[in-house]
Coordinates of C-alpha atoms and ligand atoms in Angstrom, one line a residue:
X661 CA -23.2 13.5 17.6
X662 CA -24.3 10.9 20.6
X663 CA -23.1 7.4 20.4
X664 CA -25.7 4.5 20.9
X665 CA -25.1 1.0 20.3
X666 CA -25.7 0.8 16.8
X667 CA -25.1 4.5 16.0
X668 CA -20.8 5.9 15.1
X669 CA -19.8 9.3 13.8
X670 CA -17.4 7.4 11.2
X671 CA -18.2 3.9 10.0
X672 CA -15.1 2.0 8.4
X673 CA -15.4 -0.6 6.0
X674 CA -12.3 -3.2 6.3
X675 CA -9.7 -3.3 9.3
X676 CA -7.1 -4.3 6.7
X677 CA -3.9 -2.0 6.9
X678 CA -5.9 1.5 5.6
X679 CA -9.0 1.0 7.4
X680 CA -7.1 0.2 10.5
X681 CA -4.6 3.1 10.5
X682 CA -7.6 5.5 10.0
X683 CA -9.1 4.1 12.8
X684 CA -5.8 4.9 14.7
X685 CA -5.5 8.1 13.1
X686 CA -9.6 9.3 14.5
X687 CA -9.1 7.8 18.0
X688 CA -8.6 10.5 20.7
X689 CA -10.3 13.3 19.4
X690 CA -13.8 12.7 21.1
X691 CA -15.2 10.7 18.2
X692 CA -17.2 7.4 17.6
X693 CA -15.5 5.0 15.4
X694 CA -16.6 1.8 14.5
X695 CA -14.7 -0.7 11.9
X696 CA -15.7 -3.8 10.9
X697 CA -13.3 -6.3 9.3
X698 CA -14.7 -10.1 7.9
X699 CA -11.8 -11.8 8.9
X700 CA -11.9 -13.6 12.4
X701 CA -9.8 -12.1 14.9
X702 CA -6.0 -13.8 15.6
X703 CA -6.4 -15.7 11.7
X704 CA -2.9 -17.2 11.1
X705 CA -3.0 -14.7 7.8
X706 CA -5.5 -12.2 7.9
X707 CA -6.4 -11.2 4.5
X708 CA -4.2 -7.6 4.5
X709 CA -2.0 -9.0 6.5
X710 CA 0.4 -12.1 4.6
X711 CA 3.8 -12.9 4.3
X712 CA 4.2 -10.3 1.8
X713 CA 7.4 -8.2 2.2
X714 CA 5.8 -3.5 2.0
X715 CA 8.1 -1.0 1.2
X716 CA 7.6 1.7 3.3
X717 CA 8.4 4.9 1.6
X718 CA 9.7 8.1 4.0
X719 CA 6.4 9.6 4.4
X720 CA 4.8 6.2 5.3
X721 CA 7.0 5.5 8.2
X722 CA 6.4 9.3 9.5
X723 CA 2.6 8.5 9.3
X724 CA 3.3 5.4 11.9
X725 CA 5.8 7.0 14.4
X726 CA 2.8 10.0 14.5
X727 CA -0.1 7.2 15.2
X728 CA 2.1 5.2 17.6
X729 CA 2.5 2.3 15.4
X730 CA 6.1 2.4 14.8
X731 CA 7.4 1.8 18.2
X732 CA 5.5 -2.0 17.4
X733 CA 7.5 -2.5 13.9
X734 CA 11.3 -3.6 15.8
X735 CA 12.1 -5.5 12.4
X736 CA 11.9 -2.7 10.4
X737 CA 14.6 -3.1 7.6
X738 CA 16.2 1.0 6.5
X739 CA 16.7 1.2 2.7
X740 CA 19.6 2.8 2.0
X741 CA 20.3 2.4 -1.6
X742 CA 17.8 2.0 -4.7
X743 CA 19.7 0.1 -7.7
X744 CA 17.3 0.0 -10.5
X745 CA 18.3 -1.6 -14.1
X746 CA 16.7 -2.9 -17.4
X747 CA 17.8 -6.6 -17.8
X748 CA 20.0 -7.6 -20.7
X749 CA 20.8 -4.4 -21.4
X750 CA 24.3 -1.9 -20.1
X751 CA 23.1 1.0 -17.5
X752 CA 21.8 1.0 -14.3
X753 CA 21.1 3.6 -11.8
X754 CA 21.9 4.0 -8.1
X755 CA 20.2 6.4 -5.7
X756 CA 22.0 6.6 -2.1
X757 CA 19.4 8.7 0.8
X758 CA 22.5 10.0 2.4
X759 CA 23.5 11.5 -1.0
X760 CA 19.9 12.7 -1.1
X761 CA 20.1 14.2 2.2
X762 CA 17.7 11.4 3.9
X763 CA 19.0 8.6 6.6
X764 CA 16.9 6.2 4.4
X765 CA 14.6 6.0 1.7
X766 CA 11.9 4.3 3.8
X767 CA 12.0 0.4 5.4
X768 CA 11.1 -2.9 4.0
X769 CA 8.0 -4.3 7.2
X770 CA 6.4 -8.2 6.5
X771 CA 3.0 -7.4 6.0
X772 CA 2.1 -9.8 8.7
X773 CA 4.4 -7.5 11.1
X774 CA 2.7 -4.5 10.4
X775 CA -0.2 -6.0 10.6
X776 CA -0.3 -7.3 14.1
X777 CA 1.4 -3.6 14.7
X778 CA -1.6 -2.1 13.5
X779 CA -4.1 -4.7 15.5
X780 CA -2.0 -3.9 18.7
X781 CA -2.3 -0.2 18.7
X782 CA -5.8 -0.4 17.6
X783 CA -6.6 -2.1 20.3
X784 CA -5.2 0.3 22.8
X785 CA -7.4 3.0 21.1
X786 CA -10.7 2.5 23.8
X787 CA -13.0 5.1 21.6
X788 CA -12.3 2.9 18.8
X789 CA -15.1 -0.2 18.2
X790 CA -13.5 -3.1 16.5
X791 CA -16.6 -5.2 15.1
X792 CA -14.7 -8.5 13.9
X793 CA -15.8 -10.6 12.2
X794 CA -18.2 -8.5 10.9
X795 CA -19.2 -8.2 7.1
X796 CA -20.8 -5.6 5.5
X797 CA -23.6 -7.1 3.7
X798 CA -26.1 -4.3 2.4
X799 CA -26.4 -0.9 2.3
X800 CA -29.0 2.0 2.2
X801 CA -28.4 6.0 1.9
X802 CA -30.6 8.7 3.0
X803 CA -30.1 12.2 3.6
X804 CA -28.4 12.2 7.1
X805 CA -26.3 9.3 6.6
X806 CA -25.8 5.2 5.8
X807 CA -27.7 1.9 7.0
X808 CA -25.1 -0.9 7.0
X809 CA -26.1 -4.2 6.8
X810 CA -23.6 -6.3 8.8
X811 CA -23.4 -10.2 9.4
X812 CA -22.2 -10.6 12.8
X813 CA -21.5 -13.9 14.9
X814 CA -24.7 -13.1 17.1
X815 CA -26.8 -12.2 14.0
X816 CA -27.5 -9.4 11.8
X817 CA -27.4 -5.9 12.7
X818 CA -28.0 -2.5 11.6
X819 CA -25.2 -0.3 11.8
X820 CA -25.5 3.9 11.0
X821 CA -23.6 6.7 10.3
X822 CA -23.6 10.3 9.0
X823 CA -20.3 8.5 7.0
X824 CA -18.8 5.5 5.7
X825 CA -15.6 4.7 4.7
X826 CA -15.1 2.3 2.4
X827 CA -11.0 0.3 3.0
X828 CA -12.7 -2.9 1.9
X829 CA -10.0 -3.0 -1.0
X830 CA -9.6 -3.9 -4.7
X831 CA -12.9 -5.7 -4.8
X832 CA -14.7 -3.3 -2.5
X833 CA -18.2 -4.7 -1.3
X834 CA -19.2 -1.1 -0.3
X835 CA -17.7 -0.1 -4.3
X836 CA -20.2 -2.8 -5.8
X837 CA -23.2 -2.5 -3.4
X838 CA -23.7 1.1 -4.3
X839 CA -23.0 0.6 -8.3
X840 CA -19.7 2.8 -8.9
X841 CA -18.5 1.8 -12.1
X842 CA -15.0 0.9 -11.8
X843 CA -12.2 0.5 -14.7
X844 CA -10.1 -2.7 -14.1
X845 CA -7.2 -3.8 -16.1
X846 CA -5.9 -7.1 -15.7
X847 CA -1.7 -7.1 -16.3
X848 CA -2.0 -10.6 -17.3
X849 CA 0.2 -11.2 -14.1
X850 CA 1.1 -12.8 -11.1
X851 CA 3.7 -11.6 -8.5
X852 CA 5.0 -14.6 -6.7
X853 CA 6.5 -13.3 -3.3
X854 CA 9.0 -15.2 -1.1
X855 CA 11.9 -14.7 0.7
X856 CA 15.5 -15.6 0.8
X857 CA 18.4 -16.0 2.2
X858 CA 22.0 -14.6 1.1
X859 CA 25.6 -15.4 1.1
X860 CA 26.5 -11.5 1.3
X861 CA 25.1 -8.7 3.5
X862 CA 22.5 -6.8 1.1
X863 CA 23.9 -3.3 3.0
X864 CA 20.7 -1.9 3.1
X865 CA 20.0 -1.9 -0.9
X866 CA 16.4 -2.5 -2.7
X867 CA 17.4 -3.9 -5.9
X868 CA 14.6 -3.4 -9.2
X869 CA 15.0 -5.2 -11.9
X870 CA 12.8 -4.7 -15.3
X871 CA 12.0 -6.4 -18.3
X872 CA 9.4 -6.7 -20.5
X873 CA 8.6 -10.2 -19.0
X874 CA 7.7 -8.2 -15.7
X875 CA 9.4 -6.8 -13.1
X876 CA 11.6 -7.9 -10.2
X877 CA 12.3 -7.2 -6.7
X878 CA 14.3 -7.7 -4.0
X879 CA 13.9 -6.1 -0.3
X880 CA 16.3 -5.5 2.1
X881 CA 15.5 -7.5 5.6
X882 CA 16.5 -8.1 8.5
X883 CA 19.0 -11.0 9.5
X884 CA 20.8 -11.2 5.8
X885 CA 17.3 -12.1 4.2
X886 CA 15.8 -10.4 1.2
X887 CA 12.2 -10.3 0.1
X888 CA 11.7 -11.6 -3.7
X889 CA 8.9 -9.4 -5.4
X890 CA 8.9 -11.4 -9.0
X891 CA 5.8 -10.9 -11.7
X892 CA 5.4 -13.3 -14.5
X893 CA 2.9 -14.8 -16.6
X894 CA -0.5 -15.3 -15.3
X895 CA -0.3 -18.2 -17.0
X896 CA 3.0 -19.6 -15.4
X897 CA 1.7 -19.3 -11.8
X898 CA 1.1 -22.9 -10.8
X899 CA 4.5 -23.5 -12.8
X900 CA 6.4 -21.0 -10.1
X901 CA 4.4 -22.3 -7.2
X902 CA 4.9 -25.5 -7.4
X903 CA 8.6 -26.1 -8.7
X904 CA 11.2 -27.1 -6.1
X905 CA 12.8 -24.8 -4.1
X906 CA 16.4 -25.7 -5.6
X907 CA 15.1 -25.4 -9.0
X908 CA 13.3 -21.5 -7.5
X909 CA 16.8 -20.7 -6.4
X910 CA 18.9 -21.5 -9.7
X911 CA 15.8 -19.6 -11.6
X912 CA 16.4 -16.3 -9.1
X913 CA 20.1 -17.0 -9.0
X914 CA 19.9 -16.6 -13.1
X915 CA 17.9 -13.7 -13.0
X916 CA 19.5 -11.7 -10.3
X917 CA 23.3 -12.6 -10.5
X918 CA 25.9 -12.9 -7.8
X919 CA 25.6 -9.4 -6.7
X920 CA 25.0 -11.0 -3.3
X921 CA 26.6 -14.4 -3.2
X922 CA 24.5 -17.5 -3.6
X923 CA 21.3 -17.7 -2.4
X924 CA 20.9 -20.0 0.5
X925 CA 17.7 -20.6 1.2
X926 CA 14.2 -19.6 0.2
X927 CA 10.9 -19.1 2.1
X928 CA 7.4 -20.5 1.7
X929 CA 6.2 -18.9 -1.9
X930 CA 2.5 -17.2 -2.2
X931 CA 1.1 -15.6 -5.6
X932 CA -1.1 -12.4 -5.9
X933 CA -3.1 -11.4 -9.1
X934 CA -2.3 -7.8 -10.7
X935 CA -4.8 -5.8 -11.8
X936 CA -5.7 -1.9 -12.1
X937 CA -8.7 -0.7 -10.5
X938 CA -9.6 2.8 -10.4
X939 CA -13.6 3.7 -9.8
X940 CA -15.4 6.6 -11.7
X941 CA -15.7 8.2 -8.4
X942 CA -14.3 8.0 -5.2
X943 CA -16.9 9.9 -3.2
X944 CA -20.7 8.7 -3.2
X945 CA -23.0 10.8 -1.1
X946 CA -21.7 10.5 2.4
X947 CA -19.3 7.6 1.2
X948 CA -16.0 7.3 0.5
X949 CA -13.6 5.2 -0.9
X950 CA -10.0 5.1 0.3
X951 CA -7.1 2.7 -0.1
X952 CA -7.1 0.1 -2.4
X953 CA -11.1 0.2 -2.7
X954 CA -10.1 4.2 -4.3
X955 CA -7.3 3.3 -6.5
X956 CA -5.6 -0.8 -7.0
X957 CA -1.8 -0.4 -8.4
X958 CA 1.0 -2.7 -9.6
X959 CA 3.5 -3.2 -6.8
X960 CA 5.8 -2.1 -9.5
X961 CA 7.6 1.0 -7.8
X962 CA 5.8 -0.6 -4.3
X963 CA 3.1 2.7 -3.9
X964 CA 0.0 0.7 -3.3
X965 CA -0.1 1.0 0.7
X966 CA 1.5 4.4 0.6
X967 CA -0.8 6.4 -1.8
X968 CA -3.8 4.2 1.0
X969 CA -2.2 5.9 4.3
X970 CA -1.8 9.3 2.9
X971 CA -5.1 9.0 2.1
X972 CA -6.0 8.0 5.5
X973 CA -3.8 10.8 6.5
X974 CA -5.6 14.0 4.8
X975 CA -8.8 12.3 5.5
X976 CA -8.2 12.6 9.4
X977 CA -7.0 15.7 9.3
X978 CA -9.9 17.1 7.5
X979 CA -12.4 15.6 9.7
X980 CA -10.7 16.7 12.7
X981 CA -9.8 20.1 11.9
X982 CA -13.5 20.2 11.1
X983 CA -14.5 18.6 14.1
X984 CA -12.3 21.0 16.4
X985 CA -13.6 24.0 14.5
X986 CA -17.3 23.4 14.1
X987 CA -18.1 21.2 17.4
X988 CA -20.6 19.0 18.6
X989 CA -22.9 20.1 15.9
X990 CA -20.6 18.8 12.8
X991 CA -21.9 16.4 10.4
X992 CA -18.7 14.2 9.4
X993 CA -20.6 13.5 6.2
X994 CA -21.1 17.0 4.8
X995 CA -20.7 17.4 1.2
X996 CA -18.4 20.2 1.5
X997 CA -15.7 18.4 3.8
X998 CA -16.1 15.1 1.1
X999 CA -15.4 17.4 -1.8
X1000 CA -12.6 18.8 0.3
X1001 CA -11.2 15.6 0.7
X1002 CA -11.5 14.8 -2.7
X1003 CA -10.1 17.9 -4.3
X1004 CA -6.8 17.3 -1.8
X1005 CA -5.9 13.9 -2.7
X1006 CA -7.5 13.9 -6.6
X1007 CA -3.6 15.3 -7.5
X1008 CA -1.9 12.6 -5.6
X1009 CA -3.8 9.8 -6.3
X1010 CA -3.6 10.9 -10.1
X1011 CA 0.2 11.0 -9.9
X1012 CA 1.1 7.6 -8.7
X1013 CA -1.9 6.1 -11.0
X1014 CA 0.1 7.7 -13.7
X1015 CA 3.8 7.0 -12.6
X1016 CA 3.3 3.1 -11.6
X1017 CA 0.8 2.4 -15.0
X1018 CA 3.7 4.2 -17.1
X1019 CA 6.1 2.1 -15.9
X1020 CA 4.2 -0.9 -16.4
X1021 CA 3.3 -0.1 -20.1
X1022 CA 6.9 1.5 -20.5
X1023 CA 8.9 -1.7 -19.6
X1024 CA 6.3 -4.1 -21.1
X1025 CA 7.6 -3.1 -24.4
X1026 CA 10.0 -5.4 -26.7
X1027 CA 10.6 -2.6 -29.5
X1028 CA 14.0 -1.8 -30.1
X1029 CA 13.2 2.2 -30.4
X1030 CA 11.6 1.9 -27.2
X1031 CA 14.2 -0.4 -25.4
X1032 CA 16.9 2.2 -26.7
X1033 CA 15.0 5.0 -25.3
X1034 CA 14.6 3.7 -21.8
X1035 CA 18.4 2.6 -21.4
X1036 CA 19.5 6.3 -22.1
X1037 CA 16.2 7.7 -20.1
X1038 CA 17.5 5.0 -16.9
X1039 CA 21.5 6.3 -17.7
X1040 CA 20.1 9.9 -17.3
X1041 CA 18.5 9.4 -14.2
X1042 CA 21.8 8.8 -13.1
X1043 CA 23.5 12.1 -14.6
X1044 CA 20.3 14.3 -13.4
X1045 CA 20.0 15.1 -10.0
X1046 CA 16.7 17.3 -10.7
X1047 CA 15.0 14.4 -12.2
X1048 CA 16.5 12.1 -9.2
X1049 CA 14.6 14.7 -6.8
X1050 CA 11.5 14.8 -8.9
X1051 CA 11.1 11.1 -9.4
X1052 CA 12.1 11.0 -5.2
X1053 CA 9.4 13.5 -4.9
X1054 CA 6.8 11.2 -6.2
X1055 CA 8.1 7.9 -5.3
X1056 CA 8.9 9.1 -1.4
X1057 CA 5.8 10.8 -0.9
X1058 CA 7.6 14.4 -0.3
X1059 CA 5.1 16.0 -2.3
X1060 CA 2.6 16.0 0.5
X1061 CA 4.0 17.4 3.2
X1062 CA 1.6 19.9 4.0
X1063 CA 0.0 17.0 5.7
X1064 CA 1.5 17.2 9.5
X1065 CA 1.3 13.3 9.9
X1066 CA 3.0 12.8 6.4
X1067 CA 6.1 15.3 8.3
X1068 CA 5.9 12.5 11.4
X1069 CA 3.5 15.4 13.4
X1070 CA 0.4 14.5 15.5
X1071 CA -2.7 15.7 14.4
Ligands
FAD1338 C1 2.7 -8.6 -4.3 C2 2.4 -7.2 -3.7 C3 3.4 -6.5 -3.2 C4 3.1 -5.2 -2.7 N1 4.1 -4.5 -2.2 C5 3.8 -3.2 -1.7 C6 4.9 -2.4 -1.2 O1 6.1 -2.8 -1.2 N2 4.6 -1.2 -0.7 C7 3.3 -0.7 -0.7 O2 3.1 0.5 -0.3 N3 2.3 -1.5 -1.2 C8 2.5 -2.7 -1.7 N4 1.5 -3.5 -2.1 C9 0.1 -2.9 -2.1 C10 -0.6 -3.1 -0.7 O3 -0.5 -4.4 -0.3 C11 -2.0 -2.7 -0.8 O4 -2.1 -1.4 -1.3 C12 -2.7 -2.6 0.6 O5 -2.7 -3.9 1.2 C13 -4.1 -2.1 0.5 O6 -4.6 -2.1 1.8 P1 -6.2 -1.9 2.0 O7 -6.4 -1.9 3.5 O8 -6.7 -0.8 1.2 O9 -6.9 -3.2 1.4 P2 -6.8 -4.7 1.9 O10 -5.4 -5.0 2.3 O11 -7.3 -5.5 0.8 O12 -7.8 -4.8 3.1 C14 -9.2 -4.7 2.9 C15 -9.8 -5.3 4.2 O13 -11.3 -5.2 4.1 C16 -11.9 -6.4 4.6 N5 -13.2 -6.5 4.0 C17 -13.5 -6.8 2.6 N6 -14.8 -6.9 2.5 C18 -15.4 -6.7 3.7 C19 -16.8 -6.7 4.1 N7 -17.8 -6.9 3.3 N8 -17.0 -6.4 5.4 C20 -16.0 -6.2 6.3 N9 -14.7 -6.2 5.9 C21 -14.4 -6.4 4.6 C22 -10.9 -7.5 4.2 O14 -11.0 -8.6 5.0 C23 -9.5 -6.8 4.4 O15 -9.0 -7.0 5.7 C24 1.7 -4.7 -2.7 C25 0.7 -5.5 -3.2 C26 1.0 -6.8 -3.7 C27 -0.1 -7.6 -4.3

């Protein structure tokens, strides 16, 4: 496929944390690839990238040590315990990697960190064309490929492919400019996000805490810092926002405990809306949608990036299996490698769309019956090693490691 000035093999939609890893994940294979993000380049907070705190799970952090991103991530925090309980109530469970057979569980990155991790090894990818700022603005389909629309600083121009991805997330531009219907459900809340600073050394531990008024979070960083992952009301979030930081700190000191001493000191706090969106279909004739534009979770269980970058991580493999196996002549587009890429990642996707939502609905509920039920179901967990491995399975991303990037391979 020849390259021109206006003219890619692959076409991404959004350089937020999915679009840019895919980017990564095509470069060096003889390919085109453009990506155009909105955002200006160096923007104190890019859109994907804030002063949110990710968990990344096991098969996440693989994915980045394959596509070179990991050696940019030095403040990577290791997770080596998971203590999840139901507040109020008696019962708790504790999940130790080393039990598990894993050095960690994953690491807990700023968003912001990964972020500039992703930018900088993006950059060094030279068959990689960063278009930024550049936003899509229209779109047209025909049968060898997509017109894009884009607004650019020098003016408009016409970008096109034989495929576009879309990684434009939750809102995808690409999702409404071509009609998919999408189902969105709005949880009613907010997660404000923060960090703080504790008397005792966290040891490595991710602490969840759930209740029917939302759930709660605290990350193990670096330098005896935690980041605070806390949902509540929609209605409260100006409340949350705005209070003082002492009077933040007594609420979080209430709700957490003394497990780790006092807390100290807290960070600048930021809110973020939580919704559910899943489209009707996340292939559209020589589009598709990947990331959060494919499939918008509750950071409940923290799967929203990881289900994106698996997605980015079968997506590159099919394309450049395909590419080494059919040559120059290959049409990235085809309908058979898009319905391939669908039917791998339909189970997946599926899966954690299931497992976060049930969570959500199974802790939002103040019946006694139900309350009862998931105190022994959380006490169990704790008896069970076959349902510790099965909920590890999902939660880890073990389940796809048929996927040599998701097993820390190259491509
Ligand atoms: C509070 C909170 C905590 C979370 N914690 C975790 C966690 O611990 N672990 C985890 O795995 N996930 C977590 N997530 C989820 C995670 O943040 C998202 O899944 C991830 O950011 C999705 O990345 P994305 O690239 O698909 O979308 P986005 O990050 O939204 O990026 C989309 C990009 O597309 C660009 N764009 C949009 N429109 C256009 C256009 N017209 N033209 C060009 N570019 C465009 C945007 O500027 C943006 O850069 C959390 C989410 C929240 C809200």
């Amino acid at each position: 496929m020849g390259t021109s000035m206006n003219q890619s093999d692959i076409l991404i939609c959004g350089g937020g944390m999915v679009g840019a890893s895919l980017g990564i994940a095509l470069s060096g294979h003889g390919l085109a690839v453009t990506v155009l993000e909105q955002s200006p380049p160096r923007t104190p907070t890019p859109p994907s990238y804030d002063d949110r705190t990710l968990a990344l799970n096991w098969a996440t952090c693989n994915i980045l040590r394959a596509l070179g991103v990991w050696q940019y991530l030095p403040q990577a925090s290791p997770i080596h315990r998971v203590h999840t309980r139901e507040e109020g109530r008696f019962g708790s469970v504790l999940l130790d990697a080393r039990e598990q057979g894993f050095d960690s569980f994953g690491h807990v990155v700023f968003a912001r960190d990964l972020g500039q991790a992703l930018m900088k090894r993006l950059e060094a990818c030279t068959d990689v064309t960063l278009l930024q700022p550049a936003s899509l603005q229209g779109l047209q389909q025909d049968e060898a490929g997509v017109r894009a629309e884009v607004d650019m600083e020098s003016g408009t121009q016409t970008l096109r492919a034989p495929l576009l991805v879309a990684a434009d997330g939750t809102h995808s531009p690409v999702r409404q400019l071509l009609q998919i219907p999408a189902e969105a459900e709005d949880y009613g809340q907010v997660a404000i996000i923060s960090n703080v600073s504790t008397e005792q050394p966290h040891e490595g531990t991710a602490w969840e805490c759930l209740s029917p008024q939302g759930p709660f979070a605290l990350l193990p960083l670096t330098d005896q810092r935690c980041g605070v992952v806390w949902s509540v009301p929609a209605a409260e979030k100006q409340t949350w926002l705005a209070m003082e930081d002492e009077t933040f700190l007594a609420h979080l000191q209430k709700r957490f405990g003394y497990r780790l001493g006092r807390f100290t000191r807290v960070g600048r706090r930021a809110s973020y809306p939580l919704k559910r969106v899943v489209p009707a279909e996340t292939v559209w004739h020589r589009t598709l949608l990947i990331g959060n534009a494919a499939h918008a979770v509750h950071p409940l269980s923290a799967q929203g990036f990881n289900l994106g970058i698996r997605d980015v991580a079968v997506l590159a493999e099919i394309l450049l299996r395909a590419r080494q196996a059919q040559g120059e002549d290959w049409d990235p587009g085809h309908p058979s490698l898009l319905k391939s890429y669908r039917a791998r990642r339909l189970p997946d996707q599926q899966r954690i769309l299931r497992w976060t939502d049930g969570m959500v609905r199974l802790y939002r509920q103040s019946l006694p019956p139900v309350a009862l039920a998931r105190q022994l179901g959380l006490n169990l967990i704790g008896h069970l090693p076959a349902l510790q491995r099965g909920i590890l399975g999902i939660t880890m991303g073990l389940l796809e490691q048929d996927n040599p990037l998701v097993r820390g391979e190259p491509l």
